[in-house]
Amino acid sequence: MSRIPRSYLLNRLVTLVLTILIAATLIWIIPRLSPVDPAEIALGRMAAGAGSVANADEILAQLRAQMGIDQPLIIQYFKYLGGVLVFDFGLSTASFPTPVSALIAQALPWTLGLMVLSLVITFVIGNLLGALMVWERSPRLVKVAIPAAMVFTSIPPILSGLLLMWIFAAKLQWFPLTGSYGLTVEPGWSWDFAQSVIHHGFLPALSIIVVTFGFWALGMRGLMITVQGEDYTTLAKAKGLRPRYILYRYMIRNAILPQITAFALKIGLLIAGQVLVERIFAYNGMGKLLYDAILDQDFPVIQGVSYVIILMTALSVFLVDLVYPFIDPRVRHEAA
Amino acid sequence: MTSPVLTLKDLSIEFPTPGGVVEAVKALDLTIEAGRRVGFIGESGSGKTTTALAVMQMLAEPGRVAGGSIDLGGTDILALNDEQMRRTRLSRVAYIPQGAMNSLNPVMRIEPQLWDAIIAHEGRLDRAELKRRSDAALESVGLPVHTAQLYPHELSGGMKQRVCIALGIILTPELIIADEPTSALDVVTQRQVMQTLKDIQEQIGSGLILIGHDMGLMAQSVDELAVLKDGELVEHGTVKQILEAPKHPYTQDLISSVPLVGGESFLNPDRRAEAPKRESSEPLLRFEGVSKTYGAVTALHPISFALQGDTPQIISIVGQSGSGKSTMGSIMLGFTPPTTGRVLFEGQDLAKIGASQNLEFRRNVQAVFQDPYSCFNPFYRVNHALSYPYKRFGLSQGKAQTQAAMEEACAAVGLDPDLVLPRYPHQLSGGQRQRLIVARALMLSPKLLIADEPVSMVDASLRATILSNIYDLKDKHGISVLYITHDLATAYHVSDYVMVLYKGHVVEAGPPKAVIGDPQHPYTQLLIASIPWPDLQRGWGSGLEDGAEDNIASAAPAFRGDVAGFELAKA
């Protein structure tokens, strides 16, 4: 790390902390602009379960105290901030009184596993295909096939998910229809369980890859065209370098740089973007948790999930900022 | 006579386009002997780079060789397959492309960029052997060995160009093709780099094709000249033959378009305009102890001057890159705030200017920049680019009047308004665009024009035309001009007063006839000695003398004569 100037590091660190603070504040303000009273919703749910509720006012006051919403706003805000720092988002109103953090801890590994893996695969495939669309040595077939495959990019993920489900799960029965793992296996660090997880995760991952690789491929194509016209690419060819070496070390190596920044930004968007995919595959990730929370107006859960999304985005952008001086030496120069 | 390294026979190159086939090169016949330096000279679009790329088999799509043959030391280039051609590149014919600024991979250090060239042709060699050869190549072009560990952005333009030359000779090819290798460099660096290229080419005894458009540079660098125009070879002979007795009228034009220090002026001052009536008695532009530092680097040391502006004048600021001249221009335009001191325009401090005064200031002070290609928004036609500022500054009195003003401005810079106004910028040449920038400035009738290297990126034959346009701004329209340039010959002709900048200091100043005609300061002398003359009697020197640097740093500034209307505080 000695190669990164301290001022650069400090600058990024301050940006990181400020981003998280501002985002946490916004997440807190927005639900409070809504006229809905979460205590009344919880009461309504109790009433719906039991037919009727006696001493409604008393219970309401008790619920409000439990949720902490009977206190002045400013105190609520600082209590909230203090809680957020240790990932305490209060109790879920829908699955009362489960702590929100427990729900998130349950869902997060599934999403990280499925979504990050599919994002990485998409990133690699998309950029490679985008580069091949431009490379002059690519077989003609590749140049025709890739744009054709991009048709899938215009399909909403929910449709591609249903389509894949219908073909591979319903008709061919190669993969299970829904769920994160089989009902017959015990969750744990066993080979059976891992196999079941991969088996169940395959279709949701594929449906995400199929619809999103075009984003990377098209972006990469534009960047590659610019790099192709650069003087250093011309000189690389005039040096008599092997075409494949020019493709990797001169063209892709330079064109990929802005894509890496885009990758960091995508990490956060991915949870929000894949809500419906998780929903139709009944996959127990963050997306499904958020979806259900919105339906139930479960504000603490919405807040918690939003916070985690922002935290992930901010952290990945911070990480890319740290890595960037090593992959693009010009950045180090500017910072110094 | 030795055997030829390159024989072009009846070579034709065409570009099939939807609008028909464009013949870029027509029936070219040319032979280059080993050890000879041949210059390809002509304007952009004359086919000189296209011919070079054909030899490399690197023509841009959809270009193709339509007929004839290319013979490289006994090998028929056109008969080689892709892999054979790849092996031929660099090992037998090296190409040093234009624009050394971006010719190196920005994310790789210099060393691996030299090594990968060797490995591509000779396979993986021992590390120590690679290191020995890359260090030798760098040393042969006068670069310190530690350059190998640097990234391209850490090198100056001259150093990058030397790295490209080192690359070109690392496999000792039979032929080197250098495409305008010094077009991005200032005169002093240009002379040093050309000298390096010539020395190393003589050492390895290869043929050299030098592509360019500057007859002076050619005269000082090559043995033979091939003059190209519209894809045809119009004249070919030794430099001596061509300079002393050019046969083709186009060659004569190329020779006479080089502005010389002394000699006849390319300008024709016909009438002297009065400066526009000025309400203020304050000088038009005043610098009060202005300096600029970037961190530990001082770009401009404190300088004070006043330009009265009662009679229009052209003040030239000359120096090589890094001398602080562009920083000065940027401070004048109010784009860069000075670190110390004040800049006053008609008595008004630029640092304290309000929004409405700012609009007035922008109208009064116009600019022409170096790169005419990036000065236009590519989405709009020329008439929009010209009429928009005119309307924005509230000068328009209706459509017809705006149109008339645009036509008048185009005519003033020698362009046909019917031809250029309805076009998009990309449909115009660099020279036309630069003249339009001048026209655009003229429409606003400013009091001051800042011209920062306005002709360094246009073809040599067009430089004189654009400079006379700028000269006319003063002569016919009464506008004062600050002309920032590295080109002393043009400064000699257009300016009323010259300031020579060296590392942020004014080292010599006075009327051009004194400063440039008879330089006293060693730095000015170096600048003038670096100009390549289209005259074989006049040597070019090597530019690599030792001790010159110390000499310059220790010499006292030379202030020559004064000119009414411009006062420079002599520090």
mmCIF file of C-alpha atoms in Angstrom, chain A residues 133-267:
data_model
loop_
_atom_site.group_PDB
_atom_site.id
_atom_site.type_symbol
_atom_site.label_atom_id
_atom_site.label_comp_id
_atom_site.label_asym_id
_atom_site.label_seq_id
_atom_site.Cartn_x
_atom_site.Cartn_y
_atom_site.Cartn_z
ATOM 1 C CA MET A 133 -17.064 -8.180 -31.599
ATOM 2 C CA VAL A 134 -14.401 -5.576 -32.342
ATOM 3 C CA TRP A 135 -11.261 -7.683 -32.768
ATOM 4 C CA GLU A 136 -10.357 -7.945 -36.441
ATOM 5 C CA ARG A 137 -9.218 -11.561 -36.132
ATOM 6 C CA SER A 138 -12.526 -12.846 -34.724
ATOM 7 C CA PRO A 139 -14.183 -15.507 -36.886
ATOM 8 C CA ARG A 140 -17.042 -14.145 -38.929
ATOM 9 C CA LEU A 141 -19.434 -16.483 -37.117
ATOM 10 C CA VAL A 142 -18.603 -14.831 -33.775
ATOM 11 C CA LYS A 143 -19.299 -11.390 -35.163
ATOM 12 C CA VAL A 144 -22.746 -12.483 -36.318
ATOM 13 C CA ALA A 145 -23.661 -14.702 -33.395
ATOM 14 C CA ILE A 146 -22.952 -12.247 -30.589
ATOM 15 C CA PRO A 147 -25.232 -9.443 -31.759
ATOM 16 C CA ALA A 148 -27.921 -12.056 -32.360
ATOM 17 C CA ALA A 149 -27.556 -13.349 -28.806
ATOM 18 C CA MET A 150 -28.094 -9.820 -27.564
ATOM 19 C CA VAL A 151 -31.770 -10.216 -28.347
ATOM 20 C CA PHE A 152 -31.983 -11.749 -24.873
ATOM 21 C CA THR A 153 -30.798 -8.504 -23.362
ATOM 22 C CA SER A 154 -34.060 -6.853 -24.297
ATOM 23 C CA ILE A 155 -36.086 -9.486 -22.416
ATOM 24 C CA PRO A 156 -37.029 -8.553 -18.850
ATOM 25 C CA PRO A 157 -35.320 -10.935 -16.388
ATOM 26 C CA ILE A 158 -38.659 -12.143 -15.078
ATOM 27 C CA LEU A 159 -39.634 -13.390 -18.546
ATOM 28 C CA SER A 160 -36.300 -15.059 -19.218
ATOM 29 C CA GLY A 161 -36.580 -16.657 -15.780
ATOM 30 C CA LEU A 162 -40.030 -18.046 -16.552
ATOM 31 C CA LEU A 163 -38.861 -19.196 -19.971
ATOM 32 C CA LEU A 164 -35.862 -21.040 -18.537
ATOM 33 C CA MET A 165 -38.058 -22.529 -15.795
ATOM 34 C CA TRP A 166 -40.534 -23.782 -18.353
ATOM 35 C CA ILE A 167 -37.876 -25.356 -20.611
ATOM 36 C CA PHE A 168 -35.334 -26.750 -18.155
ATOM 37 C CA ALA A 169 -37.397 -27.333 -15.014
ATOM 38 C CA ALA A 170 -40.941 -28.037 -16.173
ATOM 39 C CA LYS A 171 -40.326 -29.754 -19.560
ATOM 40 C CA LEU A 172 -36.829 -31.270 -19.369
ATOM 41 C CA GLN A 173 -36.829 -31.526 -15.559
ATOM 42 C CA TRP A 174 -33.048 -31.054 -15.447
ATOM 43 C CA PHE A 175 -33.299 -28.541 -12.640
ATOM 44 C CA PRO A 176 -35.722 -28.004 -9.738
ATOM 45 C CA LEU A 177 -38.481 -25.466 -10.195
ATOM 46 C CA THR A 178 -37.998 -23.322 -7.092
ATOM 47 C CA GLY A 179 -36.206 -22.998 -3.778
ATOM 48 C CA SER A 180 -32.629 -22.454 -2.690
ATOM 49 C CA TYR A 181 -31.883 -26.057 -1.780
ATOM 50 C CA GLY A 182 -33.663 -29.407 -1.676
ATOM 51 C CA LEU A 183 -36.130 -30.216 1.082
ATOM 52 C CA THR A 184 -34.476 -33.538 1.772
ATOM 53 C CA VAL A 185 -30.976 -32.237 2.498
ATOM 54 C CA GLU A 186 -29.807 -30.847 5.799
ATOM 55 C CA PRO A 187 -28.205 -27.361 5.521
ATOM 56 C CA GLY A 188 -24.556 -27.565 6.546
ATOM 57 C CA TRP A 189 -21.053 -28.009 5.215
ATOM 58 C CA SER A 190 -21.776 -31.254 3.396
ATOM 59 C CA TRP A 191 -21.173 -32.221 -0.229
ATOM 60 C CA ASP A 192 -24.851 -33.146 -0.647
ATOM 61 C CA PHE A 193 -25.933 -29.726 0.485
ATOM 62 C CA ALA A 194 -23.428 -27.931 -1.772
ATOM 63 C CA GLN A 195 -24.574 -30.017 -4.729
ATOM 64 C CA SER A 196 -28.168 -29.182 -3.996
ATOM 65 C CA VAL A 197 -27.366 -25.467 -3.717
ATOM 66 C CA ILE A 198 -25.574 -25.426 -7.064
ATOM 67 C CA HIS A 199 -28.379 -27.421 -8.644
ATOM 68 C CA HIS A 200 -30.999 -24.984 -7.371
ATOM 69 C CA GLY A 201 -28.960 -21.857 -8.103
ATOM 70 C CA PHE A 202 -28.197 -22.741 -11.696
ATOM 71 C CA LEU A 203 -31.392 -21.506 -13.343
ATOM 72 C CA PRO A 204 -31.725 -18.219 -11.443
ATOM 73 C CA ALA A 205 -28.062 -17.487 -12.194
ATOM 74 C CA LEU A 206 -28.480 -18.367 -15.857
ATOM 75 C CA SER A 207 -31.527 -16.146 -16.198
ATOM 76 C CA ILE A 208 -29.525 -13.231 -14.819
ATOM 77 C CA ILE A 209 -26.495 -13.935 -17.021
ATOM 78 C CA VAL A 210 -28.552 -14.249 -20.189
ATOM 79 C CA VAL A 211 -30.246 -10.901 -19.769
ATOM 80 C CA THR A 212 -27.328 -8.863 -18.445
ATOM 81 C CA PHE A 213 -24.276 -9.936 -20.461
ATOM 82 C CA GLY A 214 -25.362 -7.590 -23.248
ATOM 83 C CA PHE A 215 -24.872 -4.590 -20.970
ATOM 84 C CA TRP A 216 -21.194 -5.462 -20.556
ATOM 85 C CA ALA A 217 -20.742 -6.593 -24.150
ATOM 86 C CA LEU A 218 -22.113 -3.358 -25.624
ATOM 87 C CA GLY A 219 -20.138 -1.189 -23.230
ATOM 88 C CA MET A 220 -16.984 -3.126 -23.961
ATOM 89 C CA ARG A 221 -17.588 -2.923 -27.696
ATOM 90 C CA GLY A 222 -17.653 0.881 -27.560
ATOM 91 C CA LEU A 223 -14.507 1.031 -25.443
ATOM 92 C CA MET A 224 -12.708 -1.441 -27.702
ATOM 93 C CA ILE A 225 -13.484 0.622 -30.786
ATOM 94 C CA THR A 226 -11.858 3.617 -29.126
ATOM 95 C CA VAL A 227 -8.818 1.584 -28.115
ATOM 96 C CA GLN A 228 -8.579 0.088 -31.597
ATOM 97 C CA GLY A 229 -8.104 3.587 -32.982
ATOM 98 C CA GLU A 230 -5.411 4.507 -30.452
ATOM 99 C CA ASP A 231 -1.866 5.061 -31.656
ATOM 100 C CA TYR A 232 -0.501 2.457 -29.257
ATOM 101 C CA THR A 233 -2.617 -0.239 -30.910
ATOM 102 C CA THR A 234 -1.263 0.797 -34.311
ATOM 103 C CA LEU A 235 2.279 0.692 -32.983
ATOM 104 C CA ALA A 236 1.653 -2.698 -31.348
ATOM 105 C CA LYS A 237 0.714 -4.058 -34.764
ATOM 106 C CA ALA A 238 3.665 -2.367 -36.414
ATOM 107 C CA LYS A 239 5.897 -4.041 -33.832
ATOM 108 C CA GLY A 240 4.819 -7.368 -35.270
ATOM 109 C CA LEU A 241 3.324 -8.591 -31.992
ATOM 110 C CA ARG A 242 1.109 -11.659 -32.120
ATOM 111 C CA PRO A 243 -2.557 -10.675 -32.660
ATOM 112 C CA ARG A 244 -3.737 -12.505 -29.543
ATOM 113 C CA TYR A 245 -1.139 -10.751 -27.404
ATOM 114 C CA ILE A 246 -2.242 -7.365 -28.787
ATOM 115 C CA LEU A 247 -5.848 -8.258 -27.989
ATOM 116 C CA TYR A 248 -5.143 -9.067 -24.332
ATOM 117 C CA ARG A 249 -2.244 -6.871 -23.329
ATOM 118 C CA TYR A 250 -2.932 -3.764 -25.390
ATOM 119 C CA MET A 251 -6.618 -3.648 -26.231
ATOM 120 C CA ILE A 252 -8.645 -5.415 -23.508
ATOM 121 C CA ARG A 253 -6.193 -4.331 -20.810
ATOM 122 C CA ASN A 254 -6.934 -0.678 -21.574
ATOM 123 C CA ALA A 255 -10.587 -0.972 -22.550
ATOM 124 C CA ILE A 256 -11.552 -2.842 -19.367
ATOM 125 C CA LEU A 257 -10.612 0.012 -17.013
ATOM 126 C CA PRO A 258 -13.924 1.938 -17.058
ATOM 127 C CA GLN A 259 -15.809 -1.388 -16.931
ATOM 128 C CA ILE A 260 -14.230 -2.172 -13.558
ATOM 129 C CA THR A 261 -15.702 1.002 -12.087
ATOM 130 C CA ALA A 262 -19.082 0.079 -13.551
ATOM 131 C CA PHE A 263 -18.722 -3.355 -11.940
ATOM 132 C CA ALA A 264 -18.389 -1.834 -8.479
ATOM 133 C CA LEU A 265 -21.487 0.270 -9.007
ATOM 134 C CA LYS A 266 -23.447 -2.758 -10.201
ATOM 135 C CA ILE A 267 -22.890 -4.703 -6.979
#
